[in-house]
């Protein structure tokens, strides 16, 4: 275990302005990994770096900068795009309340970056919103099934309303593809010499685009 003395930072932060800020210079040498071999422990203002398991001599020390299932928040906070994330958030920000209602989190609503596969929680959230807008009683029954992990009842609802959930999800995926295409084209109009983060922004957008293209293709095959 390494022991690191730190001081409190005085600068502000746009992403999470209320978060406690600490400066521990040695920690800056630890790279991000979705499968880290170290963790940071803060105890009464002191910072410790502890190995999660025996690390071979000469190996890099790594920590997780954020939720390893989704590279976007890591990019937004730290300005780099992780290369080892196997999933990405489905971008259903507009369904944040439904996500919370069902007891899910953004890390549960994922697309696989290698296959485009959709997590079951994504289907749950899109169906729940549809039921809320059209049948309050059915929405409540589906909510209970999600909360109690009643997979039989959930499957009944998914089967019965598949056509509508499928259409809503397909519309969302195609909408994100359109947004990402526009944002990437717009980013390419900036002078890289003056805006050094443009290549990273485009790399992030390409990751989202490529993943959503695979998901869109999979949905087309299903429909």
PDB file of C-alpha atoms in Angstrom:
ATOM      1  CA  UNK A   1       0.000   0.000   0.000  1.00  0.00           C
ATOM      2  CA  UNK A   2       1.246   3.482  -0.867  1.00  0.00           C
ATOM      3  CA  UNK A   3       0.577   6.393   1.482  1.00  0.00           C
ATOM      4  CA  UNK A   4       0.186   9.767  -0.187  1.00  0.00           C
ATOM      5  CA  UNK A   5      -0.127  13.161   1.514  1.00  0.00           C
ATOM      6  CA  UNK A   6      -2.525  15.503  -0.229  1.00  0.00           C
ATOM      7  CA  UNK A   7      -3.901  19.005  -0.027  1.00  0.00           C
ATOM      8  CA  UNK A   8      -7.374  20.312  -0.783  1.00  0.00           C
ATOM      9  CA  UNK A   9      -7.733  21.826  -4.240  1.00  0.00           C
ATOM     10  CA  UNK A  10      -9.186  25.297  -4.523  1.00  0.00           C
ATOM     11  CA  UNK A  11     -10.307  25.184  -8.165  1.00  0.00           C
ATOM     12  CA  UNK A  12     -13.900  24.654  -9.232  1.00  0.00           C
ATOM     13  CA  UNK A  13     -15.229  21.824 -11.342  1.00  0.00           C
ATOM     14  CA  UNK A  14     -17.965  22.109 -13.932  1.00  0.00           C
ATOM     15  CA  UNK A  15     -18.909  18.429 -14.085  1.00  0.00           C
ATOM     16  CA  UNK A  16     -19.452  17.891 -10.348  1.00  0.00           C
ATOM     17  CA  UNK A  17     -18.971  21.249  -8.613  1.00  0.00           C
ATOM     18  CA  UNK A  18     -20.013  19.956  -5.182  1.00  0.00           C
ATOM     19  CA  UNK A  19     -17.573  17.048  -5.159  1.00  0.00           C
ATOM     20  CA  UNK A  20     -14.676  17.251  -2.694  1.00  0.00           C
ATOM     21  CA  UNK A  21     -11.422  18.061  -4.466  1.00  0.00           C
ATOM     22  CA  UNK A  22      -8.078  16.591  -3.423  1.00  0.00           C
ATOM     23  CA  UNK A  23      -4.630  16.903  -4.919  1.00  0.00           C
ATOM     24  CA  UNK A  24      -2.532  13.743  -4.637  1.00  0.00           C
ATOM     25  CA  UNK A  25       0.147  14.111  -7.345  1.00  0.00           C
ATOM     26  CA  UNK A  26       1.352  10.497  -7.312  1.00  0.00           C
ATOM     27  CA  UNK A  27      -2.171   9.248  -8.009  1.00  0.00           C
ATOM     28  CA  UNK A  28      -2.068  11.092 -11.330  1.00  0.00           C
ATOM     29  CA  UNK A  29       0.448   8.508 -12.503  1.00  0.00           C
ATOM     30  CA  UNK A  30      -2.117   5.710 -12.182  1.00  0.00           C
ATOM     31  CA  UNK A  31      -3.808   4.980 -15.495  1.00  0.00           C
ATOM     32  CA  UNK A  32      -7.424   4.009 -15.994  1.00  0.00           C
ATOM     33  CA  UNK A  33      -8.478   0.420 -16.587  1.00  0.00           C
ATOM     34  CA  UNK A  34     -11.875  -1.263 -16.682  1.00  0.00           C
ATOM     35  CA  UNK A  35     -10.186  -4.065 -14.711  1.00  0.00           C
ATOM     36  CA  UNK A  36      -7.962  -2.106 -12.280  1.00  0.00           C
ATOM     37  CA  UNK A  37      -5.370  -3.663 -10.013  1.00  0.00           C
ATOM     38  CA  UNK A  38      -5.472  -0.859  -7.395  1.00  0.00           C
ATOM     39  CA  UNK A  39      -8.012   1.214  -5.537  1.00  0.00           C
ATOM     40  CA  UNK A  40      -7.840   4.638  -3.874  1.00  0.00           C
ATOM     41  CA  UNK A  41      -8.858   4.997  -0.233  1.00  0.00           C
ATOM     42  CA  UNK A  42      -9.374   8.437   1.335  1.00  0.00           C
ATOM     43  CA  UNK A  43      -9.231   8.509   5.132  1.00  0.00           C
ATOM     44  CA  UNK A  44      -9.610  11.847   6.948  1.00  0.00           C
ATOM     45  CA  UNK A  45      -7.855  13.761   4.203  1.00  0.00           C
ATOM     46  CA  UNK A  46      -5.101  11.206   3.611  1.00  0.00           C
ATOM     47  CA  UNK A  47      -4.977   9.216   0.383  1.00  0.00           C
ATOM     48  CA  UNK A  48      -3.937   5.581   0.172  1.00  0.00           C
ATOM     49  CA  UNK A  49      -3.443   3.430  -2.908  1.00  0.00           C
ATOM     50  CA  UNK A  50      -4.035  -0.243  -2.157  1.00  0.00           C
ATOM     51  CA  UNK A  51      -3.371  -3.200  -4.453  1.00  0.00           C
ATOM     52  CA  UNK A  52      -6.446  -5.336  -5.133  1.00  0.00           C
ATOM     53  CA  UNK A  53      -4.265  -8.419  -5.620  1.00  0.00           C
ATOM     54  CA  UNK A  54      -0.596  -9.336  -5.978  1.00  0.00           C
ATOM     55  CA  UNK A  55       0.801  -7.286  -8.866  1.00  0.00           C
ATOM     56  CA  UNK A  56       3.850  -8.617 -10.772  1.00  0.00           C
ATOM     57  CA  UNK A  57       6.945  -6.417 -10.642  1.00  0.00           C
ATOM     58  CA  UNK A  58       7.145  -4.005 -13.544  1.00  0.00           C
ATOM     59  CA  UNK A  59       3.393  -3.980 -14.185  1.00  0.00           C
ATOM     60  CA  UNK A  60       1.464  -0.741 -14.555  1.00  0.00           C
ATOM     61  CA  UNK A  61      -0.618   0.337 -11.583  1.00  0.00           C
ATOM     62  CA  UNK A  62      -4.189   1.082 -12.654  1.00  0.00           C
ATOM     63  CA  UNK A  63      -7.399   2.359 -11.099  1.00  0.00           C
ATOM     64  CA  UNK A  64     -10.923   2.812 -12.427  1.00  0.00           C
ATOM     65  CA  UNK A  65     -11.655   6.479 -13.077  1.00  0.00           C
ATOM     66  CA  UNK A  66     -15.380   5.825 -13.277  1.00  0.00           C
ATOM     67  CA  UNK A  67     -18.005   3.253 -14.216  1.00  0.00           C
ATOM     68  CA  UNK A  68     -16.109   0.915 -16.591  1.00  0.00           C
ATOM     69  CA  UNK A  69     -19.298  -0.049 -18.452  1.00  0.00           C
ATOM     70  CA  UNK A  70     -19.623   3.365 -20.112  1.00  0.00           C
ATOM     71  CA  UNK A  71     -16.737   5.435 -21.527  1.00  0.00           C
ATOM     72  CA  UNK A  72     -18.743   8.650 -22.027  1.00  0.00           C
ATOM     73  CA  UNK A  73     -18.636  10.014 -18.424  1.00  0.00           C
ATOM     74  CA  UNK A  74     -14.916   9.216 -18.261  1.00  0.00           C
ATOM     75  CA  UNK A  75     -14.379  11.165 -21.458  1.00  0.00           C
ATOM     76  CA  UNK A  76     -16.518  14.074 -20.209  1.00  0.00           C
ATOM     77  CA  UNK A  77     -14.639  14.275 -16.902  1.00  0.00           C
ATOM     78  CA  UNK A  78     -11.075  13.512 -17.898  1.00  0.00           C
ATOM     79  CA  UNK A  79     -10.849  14.200 -21.631  1.00  0.00           C
ATOM     80  CA  UNK A  80      -9.687  10.793 -22.847  1.00  0.00           C
ATOM     81  CA  UNK A  81     -11.553   7.886 -24.419  1.00  0.00           C
ATOM     82  CA  UNK A  82     -10.994   4.509 -22.724  1.00  0.00           C
ATOM     83  CA  UNK A  83     -10.021   1.775 -25.162  1.00  0.00           C
ATOM     84  CA  UNK A  84     -11.127  -1.201 -23.081  1.00  0.00           C
ATOM     85  CA  UNK A  85     -14.847  -0.539 -22.498  1.00  0.00           C
ATOM     86  CA  UNK A  86     -16.987  -3.343 -23.930  1.00  0.00           C
ATOM     87  CA  UNK A  87     -20.302  -1.535 -23.490  1.00  0.00           C
ATOM     88  CA  UNK A  88     -21.806   1.934 -23.777  1.00  0.00           C
ATOM     89  CA  UNK A  89     -24.884   3.581 -22.269  1.00  0.00           C
ATOM     90  CA  UNK A  90     -27.863   3.450 -24.626  1.00  0.00           C
ATOM     91  CA  UNK A  91     -28.211   7.263 -24.370  1.00  0.00           C
ATOM     92  CA  UNK A  92     -31.814   7.149 -23.111  1.00  0.00           C
ATOM     93  CA  UNK A  93     -31.333  10.280 -21.018  1.00  0.00           C
ATOM     94  CA  UNK A  94     -34.933  11.264 -21.682  1.00  0.00           C
ATOM     95  CA  UNK A  95     -36.051   8.202 -19.683  1.00  0.00           C
ATOM     96  CA  UNK A  96     -34.065   9.041 -16.555  1.00  0.00           C
ATOM     97  CA  UNK A  97     -37.177   9.114 -14.365  1.00  0.00           C
ATOM     98  CA  UNK A  98     -38.330   5.711 -15.634  1.00  0.00           C
ATOM     99  CA  UNK A  99     -34.853   4.332 -15.006  1.00  0.00           C
ATOM    100  CA  UNK A 100     -35.017   5.539 -11.405  1.00  0.00           C
ATOM    101  CA  UNK A 101     -38.592   4.287 -10.957  1.00  0.00           C
ATOM    102  CA  UNK A 102     -37.564   0.758 -11.874  1.00  0.00           C
ATOM    103  CA  UNK A 103     -34.538   0.889  -9.581  1.00  0.00           C
ATOM    104  CA  UNK A 104     -32.074   0.761 -12.480  1.00  0.00           C
ATOM    105  CA  UNK A 105     -29.022   2.880 -13.207  1.00  0.00           C
ATOM    106  CA  UNK A 106     -27.352   4.117 -16.377  1.00  0.00           C
ATOM    107  CA  UNK A 107     -24.838   1.282 -16.040  1.00  0.00           C
ATOM    108  CA  UNK A 108     -27.703  -1.196 -16.469  1.00  0.00           C
ATOM    109  CA  UNK A 109     -28.887   0.221 -19.821  1.00  0.00           C
ATOM    110  CA  UNK A 110     -26.137  -0.812 -22.181  1.00  0.00           C
ATOM    111  CA  UNK A 111     -25.340  -1.655 -25.787  1.00  0.00           C
ATOM    112  CA  UNK A 112     -22.421  -4.001 -26.506  1.00  0.00           C
ATOM    113  CA  UNK A 113     -19.767  -2.146 -28.535  1.00  0.00           C
ATOM    114  CA  UNK A 114     -18.679  -5.356 -30.282  1.00  0.00           C
ATOM    115  CA  UNK A 115     -22.081  -6.783 -31.236  1.00  0.00           C
ATOM    116  CA  UNK A 116     -24.670  -4.045 -30.674  1.00  0.00           C
ATOM    117  CA  UNK A 117     -26.568  -6.340 -28.304  1.00  0.00           C
ATOM    118  CA  UNK A 118     -29.174  -4.629 -26.116  1.00  0.00           C
ATOM    119  CA  UNK A 119     -29.385  -5.314 -22.380  1.00  0.00           C
ATOM    120  CA  UNK A 120     -32.764  -6.524 -21.101  1.00  0.00           C
ATOM    121  CA  UNK A 121     -33.044  -3.471 -18.840  1.00  0.00           C
ATOM    122  CA  UNK A 122     -33.212  -1.240 -21.923  1.00  0.00           C
ATOM    123  CA  UNK A 123     -36.296  -3.102 -23.128  1.00  0.00           C
ATOM    124  CA  UNK A 124     -37.816  -2.814 -19.636  1.00  0.00           C
ATOM    125  CA  UNK A 125     -37.413   0.954 -19.486  1.00  0.00           C
ATOM    126  CA  UNK A 126     -38.773   1.629 -22.963  1.00  0.00           C
ATOM    127  CA  UNK A 127     -41.788  -0.616 -22.321  1.00  0.00           C
ATOM    128  CA  UNK A 128     -42.431   0.983 -18.937  1.00  0.00           C
ATOM    129  CA  UNK A 129     -42.590   4.445 -20.496  1.00  0.00           C
ATOM    130  CA  UNK A 130     -45.032   3.212 -23.141  1.00  0.00           C
ATOM    131  CA  UNK A 131     -47.276   1.679 -20.477  1.00  0.00           C
ATOM    132  CA  UNK A 132     -47.161   4.860 -18.396  1.00  0.00           C
ATOM    133  CA  UNK A 133     -48.366   6.863 -21.392  1.00  0.00           C
ATOM    134  CA  UNK A 134     -51.150   4.450 -22.355  1.00  0.00           C
ATOM    135  CA  UNK A 135     -52.254   2.206 -19.460  1.00  0.00           C
ATOM    136  CA  UNK A 136     -51.532   3.281 -15.890  1.00  0.00           C
ATOM    137  CA  UNK A 137     -52.752  -0.025 -14.434  1.00  0.00           C
ATOM    138  CA  UNK A 138     -50.544  -2.079 -16.716  1.00  0.00           C
ATOM    139  CA  UNK A 139     -47.608   0.233 -15.947  1.00  0.00           C
ATOM    140  CA  UNK A 140     -48.079  -0.422 -12.237  1.00  0.00           C
ATOM    141  CA  UNK A 141     -48.250  -4.197 -12.748  1.00  0.00           C
ATOM    142  CA  UNK A 142     -45.117  -4.126 -14.872  1.00  0.00           C
ATOM    143  CA  UNK A 143     -43.364  -1.958 -12.274  1.00  0.00           C
ATOM    144  CA  UNK A 144     -44.191  -4.523  -9.568  1.00  0.00           C
ATOM    145  CA  UNK A 145     -42.903  -7.351 -11.784  1.00  0.00           C
ATOM    146  CA  UNK A 146     -39.611  -5.496 -12.293  1.00  0.00           C
ATOM    147  CA  UNK A 147     -39.277  -4.749  -8.596  1.00  0.00           C
ATOM    148  CA  UNK A 148     -39.993  -8.360  -7.580  1.00  0.00           C
ATOM    149  CA  UNK A 149     -37.991  -9.919 -10.438  1.00  0.00           C
ATOM    150  CA  UNK A 150     -41.100 -11.701 -11.705  1.00  0.00           C
ATOM    151  CA  UNK A 151     -39.679 -12.690 -15.075  1.00  0.00           C
ATOM    152  CA  UNK A 152     -42.816 -14.554 -16.162  1.00  0.00           C
ATOM    153  CA  UNK A 153     -45.030 -11.471 -15.848  1.00  0.00           C
ATOM    154  CA  UNK A 154     -42.374  -9.271 -17.435  1.00  0.00           C
ATOM    155  CA  UNK A 155     -42.090 -11.628 -20.397  1.00  0.00           C
ATOM    156  CA  UNK A 156     -45.867 -11.607 -20.879  1.00  0.00           C
ATOM    157  CA  UNK A 157     -45.833  -7.829 -21.145  1.00  0.00           C
ATOM    158  CA  UNK A 158     -42.808  -7.794 -23.435  1.00  0.00           C
ATOM    159  CA  UNK A 159     -44.395 -10.347 -25.740  1.00  0.00           C
ATOM    160  CA  UNK A 160     -47.758  -8.580 -25.893  1.00  0.00           C
ATOM    161  CA  UNK A 161     -46.318  -5.095 -26.449  1.00  0.00           C
ATOM    162  CA  UNK A 162     -43.223  -6.093 -28.421  1.00  0.00           C
ATOM    163  CA  UNK A 163     -44.260  -4.275 -31.601  1.00  0.00           C
ATOM    164  CA  UNK A 164     -44.600  -0.948 -29.766  1.00  0.00           C
ATOM    165  CA  UNK A 165     -41.456  -1.281 -27.663  1.00  0.00           C
ATOM    166  CA  UNK A 166     -39.527  -2.348 -30.738  1.00  0.00           C
ATOM    167  CA  UNK A 167     -40.675   0.707 -32.679  1.00  0.00           C
ATOM    168  CA  UNK A 168     -39.853   3.107 -29.808  1.00  0.00           C
ATOM    169  CA  UNK A 169     -36.368   1.646 -29.366  1.00  0.00           C
ATOM    170  CA  UNK A 170     -35.702   1.640 -33.097  1.00  0.00           C
ATOM    171  CA  UNK A 171     -36.782   5.285 -33.332  1.00  0.00           C
ATOM    172  CA  UNK A 172     -34.471   6.175 -30.428  1.00  0.00           C
ATOM    173  CA  UNK A 173     -31.460   4.406 -31.967  1.00  0.00           C
ATOM    174  CA  UNK A 174     -31.960   6.052 -35.356  1.00  0.00           C
ATOM    175  CA  UNK A 175     -32.424   9.436 -33.668  1.00  0.00           C
ATOM    176  CA  UNK A 176     -29.105   9.102 -31.837  1.00  0.00           C
ATOM    177  CA  UNK A 177     -27.394   8.093 -35.077  1.00  0.00           C
ATOM    178  CA  UNK A 178     -28.687  11.253 -36.696  1.00  0.00           C
ATOM    179  CA  UNK A 179     -27.556  13.414 -33.772  1.00  0.00           C
ATOM    180  CA  UNK A 180     -24.077  11.883 -33.692  1.00  0.00           C
ATOM    181  CA  UNK A 181     -23.670  12.289 -37.437  1.00  0.00           C
ATOM    182  CA  UNK A 182     -24.568  15.969 -37.190  1.00  0.00           C
ATOM    183  CA  UNK A 183     -22.269  16.568 -34.206  1.00  0.00           C
ATOM    184  CA  UNK A 184     -19.338  14.861 -35.912  1.00  0.00           C
ATOM    185  CA  UNK A 185     -19.804  16.845 -39.114  1.00  0.00           C
ATOM    186  CA  UNK A 186     -19.987  20.032 -37.075  1.00  0.00           C
ATOM    187  CA  UNK A 187     -16.832  19.130 -35.122  1.00  0.00           C
ATOM    188  CA  UNK A 188     -14.900  18.608 -38.337  1.00  0.00           C
ATOM    189  CA  UNK A 189     -15.445  22.285 -39.205  1.00  0.00           C
ATOM    190  CA  UNK A 190     -13.245  23.415 -36.284  1.00  0.00           C
ATOM    191  CA  UNK A 191      -9.527  24.111 -36.546  1.00  0.00           C
ATOM    192  CA  UNK A 192      -7.716  21.286 -34.743  1.00  0.00           C
ATOM    193  CA  UNK A 193      -4.836  23.650 -34.063  1.00  0.00           C
ATOM    194  CA  UNK A 194      -7.127  25.838 -31.977  1.00  0.00           C
ATOM    195  CA  UNK A 195      -9.359  23.089 -30.593  1.00  0.00           C
ATOM    196  CA  UNK A 196      -7.069  20.239 -29.574  1.00  0.00           C
ATOM    197  CA  UNK A 197      -9.862  18.010 -28.246  1.00  0.00           C
ATOM    198  CA  UNK A 198     -11.591  17.712 -31.620  1.00  0.00           C
ATOM    199  CA  UNK A 199      -9.902  14.373 -32.535  1.00  0.00           C
ATOM    200  CA  UNK A 200     -10.997  12.888 -29.203  1.00  0.00           C
ATOM    201  CA  UNK A 201     -14.522  14.212 -29.648  1.00  0.00           C
ATOM    202  CA  UNK A 202     -14.722  12.633 -33.085  1.00  0.00           C
ATOM    203  CA  UNK A 203     -13.276   9.358 -31.765  1.00  0.00           C
ATOM    204  CA  UNK A 204     -15.948   9.294 -29.064  1.00  0.00           C
ATOM    205  CA  UNK A 205     -18.696  10.076 -31.564  1.00  0.00           C
ATOM    206  CA  UNK A 206     -17.421   7.342 -33.877  1.00  0.00           C
ATOM    207  CA  UNK A 207     -17.550   4.814 -31.048  1.00  0.00           C
ATOM    208  CA  UNK A 208     -21.161   5.758 -30.322  1.00  0.00           C
ATOM    209  CA  UNK A 209     -22.036   5.759 -34.022  1.00  0.00           C
ATOM    210  CA  UNK A 210     -20.447   2.369 -34.771  1.00  0.00           C
ATOM    211  CA  UNK A 211     -22.146   0.787 -31.755  1.00  0.00           C
ATOM    212  CA  UNK A 212     -25.551   2.209 -32.604  1.00  0.00           C
ATOM    213  CA  UNK A 213     -25.191   1.133 -36.258  1.00  0.00           C
ATOM    214  CA  UNK A 214     -24.731  -2.451 -35.078  1.00  0.00           C
ATOM    215  CA  UNK A 215     -27.733  -2.106 -32.767  1.00  0.00           C
ATOM    216  CA  UNK A 216     -29.812  -0.623 -35.584  1.00  0.00           C
ATOM    217  CA  UNK A 217     -28.827  -3.477 -37.893  1.00  0.00           C
ATOM    218  CA  UNK A 218     -29.791  -6.014 -35.258  1.00  0.00           C
ATOM    219  CA  UNK A 219     -33.177  -4.347 -34.779  1.00  0.00           C
ATOM    220  CA  UNK A 220     -33.740  -4.392 -38.546  1.00  0.00           C
ATOM    221  CA  UNK A 221     -33.138  -8.142 -38.550  1.00  0.00           C
ATOM    222  CA  UNK A 222     -35.584  -8.574 -35.669  1.00  0.00           C
ATOM    223  CA  UNK A 223     -38.283  -6.558 -37.444  1.00  0.00           C
TER     224      UNK A 223
END
